[in-house]
Each structure stands twice: as structure tokens, then as C-alpha cells.
PDB file of C-alpha atoms and ligand atoms in Angstrom:
ATOM      1  CA  MET V   1      -5.156  17.779   8.929  1.00  0.00           C
ATOM      2  CA  SER V   2      -2.021  16.528  10.598  1.00  0.00           C
ATOM      3  CA  TYR V   3      -2.016  13.526  12.844  1.00  0.00           C
ATOM      4  CA  LEU V   4      -0.133  10.789  14.634  1.00  0.00           C
ATOM      5  CA  LEU V   5      -0.081   7.680  12.433  1.00  0.00           C
ATOM      6  CA  ARG V   6      -0.290   4.607  14.659  1.00  0.00           C
ATOM      7  CA  ILE V   7       0.496   1.264  13.054  1.00  0.00           C
ATOM      8  CA  ASP V   8      -0.155  -1.967  14.998  1.00  0.00           C
ATOM      9  CA  ALA V   9       1.306  -5.336  14.043  1.00  0.00           C
ATOM     10  CA  SER V  10       0.815  -7.673  17.009  1.00  0.00           C
ATOM     11  CA  ASP V  11      -1.464 -10.680  16.510  1.00  0.00           C
ATOM     12  CA  SER V  12      -2.310 -10.798  20.213  1.00  0.00           C
ATOM     13  CA  GLY V  13      -5.095  -8.194  20.321  1.00  0.00           C
ATOM     14  CA  ASP V  14      -5.726  -6.559  23.700  1.00  0.00           C
ATOM     15  CA  ALA V  15      -3.242  -8.932  25.376  1.00  0.00           C
ATOM     16  CA  SER V  16      -0.398  -7.441  23.329  1.00  0.00           C
ATOM     17  CA  VAL V  17       2.178  -5.645  25.457  1.00  0.00           C
ATOM     18  CA  SER V  18       3.279  -3.558  22.463  1.00  0.00           C
ATOM     19  CA  ARG V  19      -0.319  -2.397  22.008  1.00  0.00           C
ATOM     20  CA  GLN V  20      -0.718  -1.658  25.729  1.00  0.00           C
ATOM     21  CA  VAL V  21       2.425   0.505  25.816  1.00  0.00           C
ATOM     22  CA  ALA V  22       1.343   2.174  22.557  1.00  0.00           C
ATOM     23  CA  ASP V  23      -2.014   2.866  24.274  1.00  0.00           C
ATOM     24  CA  SER V  24      -0.150   4.750  27.011  1.00  0.00           C
ATOM     25  CA  PHE V  25       1.517   6.837  24.312  1.00  0.00           C
ATOM     26  CA  THR V  26      -1.749   7.470  22.480  1.00  0.00           C
ATOM     27  CA  ALA V  27      -3.585   8.416  25.681  1.00  0.00           C
ATOM     28  CA  ALA V  28      -0.950  11.077  26.395  1.00  0.00           C
ATOM     29  CA  TRP V  29      -0.890  12.337  22.800  1.00  0.00           C
ATOM     30  CA  GLY V  30      -2.436  15.752  22.386  1.00  0.00           C
ATOM     31  CA  GLY V  31      -3.729  15.555  18.837  1.00  0.00           C
ATOM     32  CA  ASP V  32      -5.504  13.490  16.224  1.00  0.00           C
ATOM     33  CA  VAL V  33      -4.617   9.846  15.692  1.00  0.00           C
ATOM     34  CA  VAL V  34      -5.053   7.797  12.515  1.00  0.00           C
ATOM     35  CA  ARG V  35      -4.774   4.056  13.102  1.00  0.00           C
ATOM     36  CA  ARG V  36      -3.909   1.183  10.828  1.00  0.00           C
ATOM     37  CA  ASP V  37      -4.092  -2.272  12.368  1.00  0.00           C
ATOM     38  CA  LEU V  38      -2.092  -4.621  10.164  1.00  0.00           C
ATOM     39  CA  ALA V  39      -3.014  -7.681  12.232  1.00  0.00           C
ATOM     40  CA  LEU V  40      -6.737  -7.056  11.651  1.00  0.00           C
ATOM     41  CA  THR V  41      -6.378  -5.783   8.106  1.00  0.00           C
ATOM     42  CA  PRO V  42      -3.070  -6.796   6.548  1.00  0.00           C
ATOM     43  CA  VAL V  43      -1.920  -5.101   3.369  1.00  0.00           C
ATOM     44  CA  GLY V  44      -0.887  -7.405   0.537  1.00  0.00           C
ATOM     45  CA  HIS V  45       2.700  -8.261  -0.231  1.00  0.00           C
ATOM     46  CA  LEU V  46       4.428  -6.140  -2.820  1.00  0.00           C
ATOM     47  CA  ASP V  47       4.300  -8.169  -6.050  1.00  0.00           C
ATOM     48  CA  ALA V  48       5.504  -7.831  -9.638  1.00  0.00           C
ATOM     49  CA  ALA V  49       2.563  -5.582 -10.563  1.00  0.00           C
ATOM     50  CA  GLY V  50       3.348  -3.327  -7.586  1.00  0.00           C
ATOM     51  CA  ILE V  51       7.025  -3.050  -8.470  1.00  0.00           C
ATOM     52  CA  THR V  52       6.529  -2.413 -12.188  1.00  0.00           C
ATOM     53  CA  ALA V  53       3.667   0.054 -11.577  1.00  0.00           C
ATOM     54  CA  ARG V  54       6.244   2.346  -9.986  1.00  0.00           C
ATOM     55  CA  THR V  55       8.166   2.774 -13.238  1.00  0.00           C
ATOM     56  CA  THR V  56       5.386   2.413 -15.801  1.00  0.00           C
ATOM     57  CA  PRO V  57       3.401   5.496 -16.906  1.00  0.00           C
ATOM     58  CA  ALA V  58      -0.090   5.420 -15.350  1.00  0.00           C
ATOM     59  CA  ASP V  59      -1.843   5.452 -18.741  1.00  0.00           C
ATOM     60  CA  GLU V  60      -0.041   2.224 -19.653  1.00  0.00           C
ATOM     61  CA  HIS V  61      -0.958   0.351 -16.425  1.00  0.00           C
ATOM     62  CA  THR V  62      -2.493  -3.103 -16.661  1.00  0.00           C
ATOM     63  CA  PRO V  63      -5.519  -3.703 -14.379  1.00  0.00           C
ATOM     64  CA  GLU V  64      -3.155  -5.420 -11.893  1.00  0.00           C
ATOM     65  CA  GLN V  65      -0.757  -2.460 -11.913  1.00  0.00           C
ATOM     66  CA  LYS V  66      -3.684  -0.040 -11.478  1.00  0.00           C
ATOM     67  CA  ALA V  67      -4.877  -1.903  -8.398  1.00  0.00           C
ATOM     68  CA  ALA V  68      -1.348  -2.103  -6.994  1.00  0.00           C
ATOM     69  CA  ALA V  69      -0.742   1.612  -7.616  1.00  0.00           C
ATOM     70  CA  LEU V  70      -4.028   2.522  -5.895  1.00  0.00           C
ATOM     71  CA  LEU V  71      -2.995   0.665  -2.741  1.00  0.00           C
ATOM     72  CA  GLN V  72       0.452   2.272  -2.747  1.00  0.00           C
ATOM     73  CA  ASP V  73      -1.105   5.728  -3.269  1.00  0.00           C
ATOM     74  CA  GLU V  74      -3.405   5.218  -0.291  1.00  0.00           C
ATOM     75  CA  LEU V  75      -0.618   4.015   2.002  1.00  0.00           C
ATOM     76  CA  VAL V  76       1.913   6.635   0.895  1.00  0.00           C
ATOM     77  CA  GLU V  77      -0.619   9.453   1.274  1.00  0.00           C
ATOM     78  CA  GLU V  78      -1.490   8.246   4.767  1.00  0.00           C
ATOM     79  CA  PHE V  79       2.207   7.995   5.652  1.00  0.00           C
ATOM     80  CA  LEU V  80       3.224  11.383   4.274  1.00  0.00           C
ATOM     81  CA  GLY V  81       0.181  13.106   5.809  1.00  0.00           C
ATOM     82  CA  ALA V  82       1.331  12.306   9.349  1.00  0.00           C
ATOM     83  CA  GLU V  83       3.336  14.610  11.620  1.00  0.00           C
ATOM     84  CA  ALA V  84       4.527  11.795  13.869  1.00  0.00           C
ATOM     85  CA  TYR V  85       4.497   8.002  13.989  1.00  0.00           C
ATOM     86  CA  LEU V  86       3.865   5.248  16.510  1.00  0.00           C
ATOM     87  CA  PHE V  87       4.816   1.737  15.458  1.00  0.00           C
ATOM     88  CA  ALA V  88       3.705  -1.109  17.772  1.00  0.00           C
ATOM     89  CA  VAL V  89       5.804  -3.908  16.349  1.00  0.00           C
ATOM     90  CA  PRO V  90       6.619  -6.942  18.538  1.00  0.00           C
ATOM     91  CA  LEU V  91       9.694  -9.128  18.100  1.00  0.00           C
ATOM     92  CA  TYR V  92       8.794 -12.202  16.035  1.00  0.00           C
ATOM     93  CA  ASN V  93      11.599 -14.644  15.236  1.00  0.00           C
ATOM     94  CA  TYR V  94      14.268 -12.065  15.995  1.00  0.00           C
ATOM     95  CA  SER V  95      12.756  -9.706  13.461  1.00  0.00           C
ATOM     96  CA  MET V  96       9.570  -7.814  12.577  1.00  0.00           C
ATOM     97  CA  PRO V  97       6.135  -9.383  12.030  1.00  0.00           C
ATOM     98  CA  SER V  98       5.682 -10.097   8.320  1.00  0.00           C
ATOM     99  CA  VAL V  99       2.593  -7.859   8.146  1.00  0.00           C
ATOM    100  CA  PHE V 100       4.751  -4.887   9.116  1.00  0.00           C
ATOM    101  CA  LYS V 101       7.423  -5.807   6.583  1.00  0.00           C
ATOM    102  CA  ALA V 102       4.719  -6.014   3.893  1.00  0.00           C
ATOM    103  CA  TRP V 103       3.532  -2.495   4.808  1.00  0.00           C
ATOM    104  CA  LEU V 104       7.096  -1.141   4.691  1.00  0.00           C
ATOM    105  CA  ASP V 105       7.685  -2.694   1.276  1.00  0.00           C
ATOM    106  CA  GLN V 106       4.555  -0.952   0.002  1.00  0.00           C
ATOM    107  CA  ILE V 107       5.546   2.539   1.188  1.00  0.00           C
ATOM    108  CA  MET V 108       9.312   2.608   0.564  1.00  0.00           C
ATOM    109  CA  ILE V 109       9.188   4.059  -2.950  1.00  0.00           C
ATOM    110  CA  VAL V 110      12.128   5.776  -4.602  1.00  0.00           C
ATOM    111  CA  GLY V 111      11.130   9.257  -5.714  1.00  0.00           C
ATOM    112  CA  ARG V 112       8.117   9.410  -3.388  1.00  0.00           C
ATOM    113  CA  THR V 113       9.052   8.530   0.174  1.00  0.00           C
ATOM    114  CA  ILE V 114      12.793   7.844  -0.256  1.00  0.00           C
ATOM    115  CA  GLY V 115      15.464   9.000  -2.682  1.00  0.00           C
ATOM    116  CA  VAL V 116      13.623  12.280  -3.180  1.00  0.00           C
ATOM    117  CA  ALA V 117      15.565  15.268  -4.549  1.00  0.00           C
ATOM    118  CA  GLY V 118      16.021  17.693  -1.653  1.00  0.00           C
ATOM    119  CA  GLY V 119      15.406  14.992   0.989  1.00  0.00           C
ATOM    120  CA  ALA V 120      12.552  12.876   2.280  1.00  0.00           C
ATOM    121  CA  ARG V 121       9.310  14.740   3.065  1.00  0.00           C
ATOM    122  CA  SER V 122       9.190  12.811   6.347  1.00  0.00           C
ATOM    123  CA  ALA V 123      12.687  13.983   7.388  1.00  0.00           C
ATOM    124  CA  GLY V 124      12.950  14.899  11.059  1.00  0.00           C
ATOM    125  CA  ARG V 125       9.443  13.795  12.049  1.00  0.00           C
ATOM    126  CA  PRO V 126       9.362  11.926  15.368  1.00  0.00           C
ATOM    127  CA  ALA V 127       8.741   8.176  15.364  1.00  0.00           C
ATOM    128  CA  VAL V 128       8.378   5.860  18.352  1.00  0.00           C
ATOM    129  CA  VAL V 129       8.839   2.114  17.918  1.00  0.00           C
ATOM    130  CA  VAL V 130       7.294  -0.028  20.679  1.00  0.00           C
ATOM    131  CA  SER V 131       8.566  -3.590  20.463  1.00  0.00           C
ATOM    132  CA  ALA V 132       7.678  -6.101  23.190  1.00  0.00           C
ATOM    133  CA  ARG V 133       9.724  -9.277  23.313  1.00  0.00           C
ATOM    134  CA  GLY V 134       9.573 -12.572  25.161  1.00  0.00           C
ATOM    135  CA  GLY V 135      13.257 -12.711  26.046  1.00  0.00           C
ATOM    136  CA  GLY V 136      15.832 -10.259  27.349  1.00  0.00           C
ATOM    137  CA  TYR V 137      18.246  -8.563  24.966  1.00  0.00           C
ATOM    138  CA  GLY V 138      20.134  -6.113  27.188  1.00  0.00           C
ATOM    139  CA  PRO V 139      23.874  -6.200  27.863  1.00  0.00           C
ATOM    140  CA  GLY V 140      24.844  -9.443  29.616  1.00  0.00           C
ATOM    141  CA  ALA V 141      21.720 -11.349  28.524  1.00  0.00           C
ATOM    142  CA  PRO V 142      22.356 -14.585  26.580  1.00  0.00           C
ATOM    143  CA  GLN V 143      20.375 -13.131  23.657  1.00  0.00           C
ATOM    144  CA  HIS V 144      22.236  -9.823  23.660  1.00  0.00           C
ATOM    145  CA  GLY V 145      22.950  -8.700  20.096  1.00  0.00           C
ATOM    146  CA  LYS V 146      20.244 -10.907  18.573  1.00  0.00           C
ATOM    147  CA  ASP V 147      17.526  -8.273  18.294  1.00  0.00           C
ATOM    148  CA  PHE V 148      17.415  -7.740  14.533  1.00  0.00           C
ATOM    149  CA  LEU V 149      14.223  -5.677  14.669  1.00  0.00           C
ATOM    150  CA  VAL V 150      15.191  -2.399  16.330  1.00  0.00           C
ATOM    151  CA  PRO V 151      18.461  -2.045  14.349  1.00  0.00           C
ATOM    152  CA  ALA V 152      16.637  -2.801  11.072  1.00  0.00           C
ATOM    153  CA  LEU V 153      13.883  -0.298  11.823  1.00  0.00           C
ATOM    154  CA  ARG V 154      16.378   2.340  12.921  1.00  0.00           C
ATOM    155  CA  THR V 155      17.971   1.998   9.492  1.00  0.00           C
ATOM    156  CA  VAL V 156      14.839   1.856   7.366  1.00  0.00           C
ATOM    157  CA  LEU V 157      12.954   4.536   9.289  1.00  0.00           C
ATOM    158  CA  GLY V 158      15.839   6.674  10.484  1.00  0.00           C
ATOM    159  CA  ASP V 159      18.616   6.641   7.878  1.00  0.00           C
ATOM    160  CA  PRO V 160      18.989  10.162   6.403  1.00  0.00           C
ATOM    161  CA  ASN V 161      18.905   8.652   2.900  1.00  0.00           C
ATOM    162  CA  LEU V 162      15.717   6.687   3.633  1.00  0.00           C
ATOM    163  CA  LEU V 163      12.682   7.931   5.596  1.00  0.00           C
ATOM    164  CA  ALA V 164      14.931  10.084   7.816  1.00  0.00           C
ATOM    165  CA  LEU V 165      12.579   9.964  10.809  1.00  0.00           C
ATOM    166  CA  ASP V 166      13.756  10.894  14.306  1.00  0.00           C
ATOM    167  CA  VAL V 167      13.434   7.358  15.766  1.00  0.00           C
ATOM    168  CA  ARG V 168      13.153   6.355  19.425  1.00  0.00           C
ATOM    169  CA  SER V 169      12.481   2.814  20.627  1.00  0.00           C
ATOM    170  CA  LEU V 170      10.822   1.277  23.683  1.00  0.00           C
ATOM    171  CA  THR V 171      11.427  -2.429  24.280  1.00  0.00           C
ATOM    172  CA  PRO V 172       9.411  -3.898  27.165  1.00  0.00           C
ATOM    173  CA  GLU V 173      11.044  -7.293  27.532  1.00  0.00           C
ATOM    174  CA  LEU V 174      10.919 -10.678  29.234  1.00  0.00           C
ATOM    175  CA  THR V 175       7.181 -11.107  28.603  1.00  0.00           C
ATOM    176  CA  TYR V 176       7.864 -14.888  28.552  1.00  0.00           C
ATOM    177  CA  ALA V 177       8.397 -14.656  32.343  1.00  0.00           C
ATOM    178  CA  ARG V 178       4.597 -14.419  32.658  1.00  0.00           C
ATOM    179  CA  THR V 179       4.018 -17.820  31.087  1.00  0.00           C
ATOM    180  CA  MET V 180       7.223 -19.878  31.052  1.00  0.00           C
ATOM    181  CA  ASP V 181       8.119 -21.630  34.291  1.00  0.00           C
ATOM    182  CA  ALA V 182      11.822 -21.612  33.458  1.00  0.00           C
ATOM    183  CA  LEU V 183      11.750 -17.794  33.261  1.00  0.00           C
ATOM    184  CA  ARG V 184       9.363 -17.132  36.176  1.00  0.00           C
ATOM    185  CA  HIS V 185      12.266 -15.839  38.324  1.00  0.00           C
ATOM    186  CA  LEU V 186      12.639 -12.965  35.835  1.00  0.00           C
ATOM    187  CA  LEU V 187       9.150 -11.576  36.555  1.00  0.00           C
ATOM    188  CA  PRO V 188      10.476  -8.637  38.626  1.00  0.00           C
ATOM    189  CA  GLN V 189      12.759  -7.599  35.741  1.00  0.00           C
ATOM    190  CA  HIS V 190       9.852  -7.943  33.317  1.00  0.00           C
ATOM    191  CA  ARG V 191       7.608  -5.796  35.492  1.00  0.00           C
ATOM    192  CA  ALA V 192      10.301  -3.116  35.870  1.00  0.00           C
ATOM    193  CA  SER V 193      10.902  -3.086  32.113  1.00  0.00           C
ATOM    194  CA  LEU V 194       7.159  -2.790  31.439  1.00  0.00           C
ATOM    195  CA  GLU V 195       6.675   0.013  33.951  1.00  0.00           C
ATOM    196  CA  GLU V 196       9.606   1.917  32.456  1.00  0.00           C
ATOM    197  CA  ALA V 197       8.223   1.473  28.923  1.00  0.00           C
ATOM    198  CA  HIS V 198       4.784   2.865  29.935  1.00  0.00           C
ATOM    199  CA  ALA V 199       6.419   5.815  31.702  1.00  0.00           C
ATOM    200  CA  GLN V 200       8.669   6.530  28.697  1.00  0.00           C
ATOM    201  CA  ALA V 201       5.696   6.269  26.346  1.00  0.00           C
ATOM    202  CA  ARG V 202       3.770   8.871  28.331  1.00  0.00           C
ATOM    203  CA  ARG V 203       6.827  11.141  28.607  1.00  0.00           C
ATOM    204  CA  GLN V 204       7.642  10.934  24.927  1.00  0.00           C
ATOM    205  CA  ALA V 205       4.063  11.590  23.839  1.00  0.00           C
ATOM    206  CA  ALA V 206       3.938  14.701  26.012  1.00  0.00           C
ATOM    207  CA  GLU V 207       7.347  15.855  24.810  1.00  0.00           C
ATOM    208  CA  ILE V 208       6.575  15.331  21.118  1.00  0.00           C
ATOM    209  CA  THR V 209       3.112  16.891  21.394  1.00  0.00           C
ATOM    210  CA  GLY V 210       4.668  19.875  23.122  1.00  0.00           C
ATOM    211  CA  ARG V 211       6.970  20.651  20.193  1.00  0.00           C
ATOM    212  CA  SER V 212       5.814  23.683  18.290  1.00  0.00           C
ATOM    213  CA  GLY V 213       3.981  22.963  15.079  1.00  0.00           C
ATOM    214  CA  LEU V 214       2.635  19.599  16.185  1.00  0.00           C
ATOM    215  CA  PRO V 215      -1.073  18.982  16.639  1.00  0.00           C
ATOM    216  CA  ARG V 216      -2.811  19.838  19.866  1.00  0.00           C
ATOM    217  CA  SER V 217      -6.363  19.106  20.881  1.00  0.00           C
ATOM    218  CA  GLY V 218      -8.676  21.790  22.183  1.00  0.00           C
TER     219      GLY V 218
HETATM  220  C1  FMN N 301       5.535 -15.830  16.008  1.00  0.00           C
HETATM  221  C2  FMN N 301       6.263 -15.391  17.265  1.00  0.00           C
HETATM  222  C3  FMN N 301       7.644 -15.328  17.247  1.00  0.00           C
HETATM  223  C4  FMN N 301       8.329 -14.901  18.395  1.00  0.00           C
HETATM  224  N1  FMN N 301       9.686 -14.799  18.353  1.00  0.00           N
HETATM  225  C5  FMN N 301      10.349 -14.315  19.423  1.00  0.00           C
HETATM  226  C6  FMN N 301      11.762 -14.118  19.380  1.00  0.00           C
HETATM  227  O1  FMN N 301      12.439 -14.369  18.389  1.00  0.00           O
HETATM  228  N2  FMN N 301      12.372 -13.636  20.485  1.00  0.00           N
HETATM  229  C7  FMN N 301      11.670 -13.301  21.607  1.00  0.00           C
HETATM  230  O2  FMN N 301      12.292 -12.826  22.564  1.00  0.00           O
HETATM  231  N3  FMN N 301      10.339 -13.465  21.691  1.00  0.00           N
HETATM  232  C8  FMN N 301       9.667 -13.950  20.620  1.00  0.00           C
HETATM  233  N4  FMN N 301       8.309 -14.103  20.668  1.00  0.00           N
HETATM  234  C9  FMN N 301       7.587 -13.662  21.860  1.00  0.00           C
HETATM  235  C10 FMN N 301       7.040 -12.275  21.680  1.00  0.00           C
HETATM  236  O3  FMN N 301       8.052 -11.357  21.332  1.00  0.00           O
HETATM  237  C11 FMN N 301       6.364 -11.856  22.981  1.00  0.00           C
HETATM  238  O4  FMN N 301       5.260 -12.719  23.208  1.00  0.00           O
HETATM  239  C12 FMN N 301       5.894 -10.414  22.935  1.00  0.00           C
HETATM  240  O5  FMN N 301       5.253 -10.115  24.148  1.00  0.00           O
HETATM  241  C13 FMN N 301       4.974 -10.194  21.754  1.00  0.00           C
HETATM  242  O6  FMN N 301       4.564  -8.856  21.700  1.00  0.00           O
HETATM  243  P1  FMN N 301       3.054  -8.465  22.013  1.00  0.00           P
HETATM  244  O7  FMN N 301       2.834  -8.793  23.471  1.00  0.00           O
HETATM  245  O8  FMN N 301       3.008  -7.020  21.722  1.00  0.00           O
HETATM  246  O9  FMN N 301       2.188  -9.262  21.108  1.00  0.00           O
HETATM  247  C14 FMN N 301       7.606 -14.545  19.553  1.00  0.00           C
HETATM  248  C15 FMN N 301       6.208 -14.636  19.556  1.00  0.00           C
HETATM  249  C16 FMN N 301       5.538 -15.046  18.419  1.00  0.00           C
HETATM  250  C17 FMN N 301       4.021 -15.097  18.429  1.00  0.00           C
END
């Protein structure tokens, strides 16, 4: 079975803008979806047992390494089994939510997902990052250049020597205009950015689903 792997990382539940835009994508997706909600069910941080399990023969694993290897196997299998990816990852402190970073650390494994002879198995698969943010980060904005999430994810997910995914990003911004008086005058820009992100999400889901070889329902 091939599927879209959707990973959510916002702590804001149904109120999350990243989740809402990802919902638009998912609704327009024509195939199966497997979901992992890291806010509801975080995966543990990579620890010493998890790191050493990677280079220790399985029959020599301690109980801690066994448990760590089991988790990594589950996450890697789920990752590699997908045909496409949807990452709903809001901007927290100029970077990614720690639950998402913990998940990445668990699946970036030399010889399995990255640094594989002949190239990553995930190479060329489409990936959409939806990252809502409170401020504005476009050209001319005071915060321009301070988004350290999208560039980091483009590297980790998209670099040909890493996961080599075909990464696109949607960044509905200025969500603070809804709640902060000082930014209220930016509501029209926020609404336009949000509308554009939903439209792009629908377009990209239809375009990716329409590629030959990707899953279709019915
Ligand atoms: C812990 C935390 C840190 C945040 N840091 C930033 C930030 O550095 N820059 C920013 O523009 N907005 C920041 N925000 C605001 C969020 O990016 C904004 O609320 C966004 O809508 C969250 O995405 P969501 O609606 O999908 O949950 C932060 C919010 C939280 C909860």
C-alpha cells in the first residue's frame, strides 16, 4: 500500500492554521493517508541507546537499545512506505517545534534513510511543508530572513545527499494579526496569505495526485 504520510506538529489542535491548510491538502488528495500527530503522541528524543543501536549488531542489543531500535524501525518503515509527504509544522521560536525535530532525529539514519549507496529511497518523492507563523517574513518585513524553519527543512528533507524529497512550502503568515492589537491593521494581509495557502494546498494535492504512479482512490 502506498500513501500520503501526514505529520502534524502544532500544539493548537483544531485552531491550528497549519492543520487547517493541511486539511485542505488532505481533502483534495486522491489516495490513502497515514497520519502521525506528534502533538498528541510525541515520539521520544533520540538518546544514547538510540544512537548506539544503529551501529551495534542486533543480537548484542541491550534492552534499551532493543526498545530504541524498535521505535526507529516503526518510524523508518512508515516514512519509507509513503509515496508523498505532508508536514504541518508551525514556526516556533524561529524554528521547528521540538516534537518535529525529535521525529526527524529518529528517522535520519545513515545507511537506511540517508547516505544510502545508490541514493535515498525517498529521492524525488513530493513533500509539502505547511508552516503557519505569527509574524511576516516576506521581503521588506522587519523579520525578513529570520525564518530558520523552511530553510532548515529544505536542507534536511530536500538535499540530494539527505532525504532528497521534492520539497514545496506554504507559509500562511501574520496569524498574530487575529489576536494582537498592535498587528490588527495587518489582518487583510493575513487573510490574503491564508486564502492563497489554502488554494495552493488544494492545487498541489491535485497536481501531485495526478502524477502517474501515485495513489488514486476509486
Ligand atoms: C511556542 C511558540 C513559539 C512561537 N514563535 C514564533 C516565532 O518565532 N515567530 C513567529 O512569527 N510566530 C511565532 N509563534 C506564533 C505561531 O507561529 C503562530 O501562532 C502560528 O499560527 C502557529 O501555527 P498553528 O496556527 O499552526 O499552530 C509562536 C507560537 C508558539 C506557541
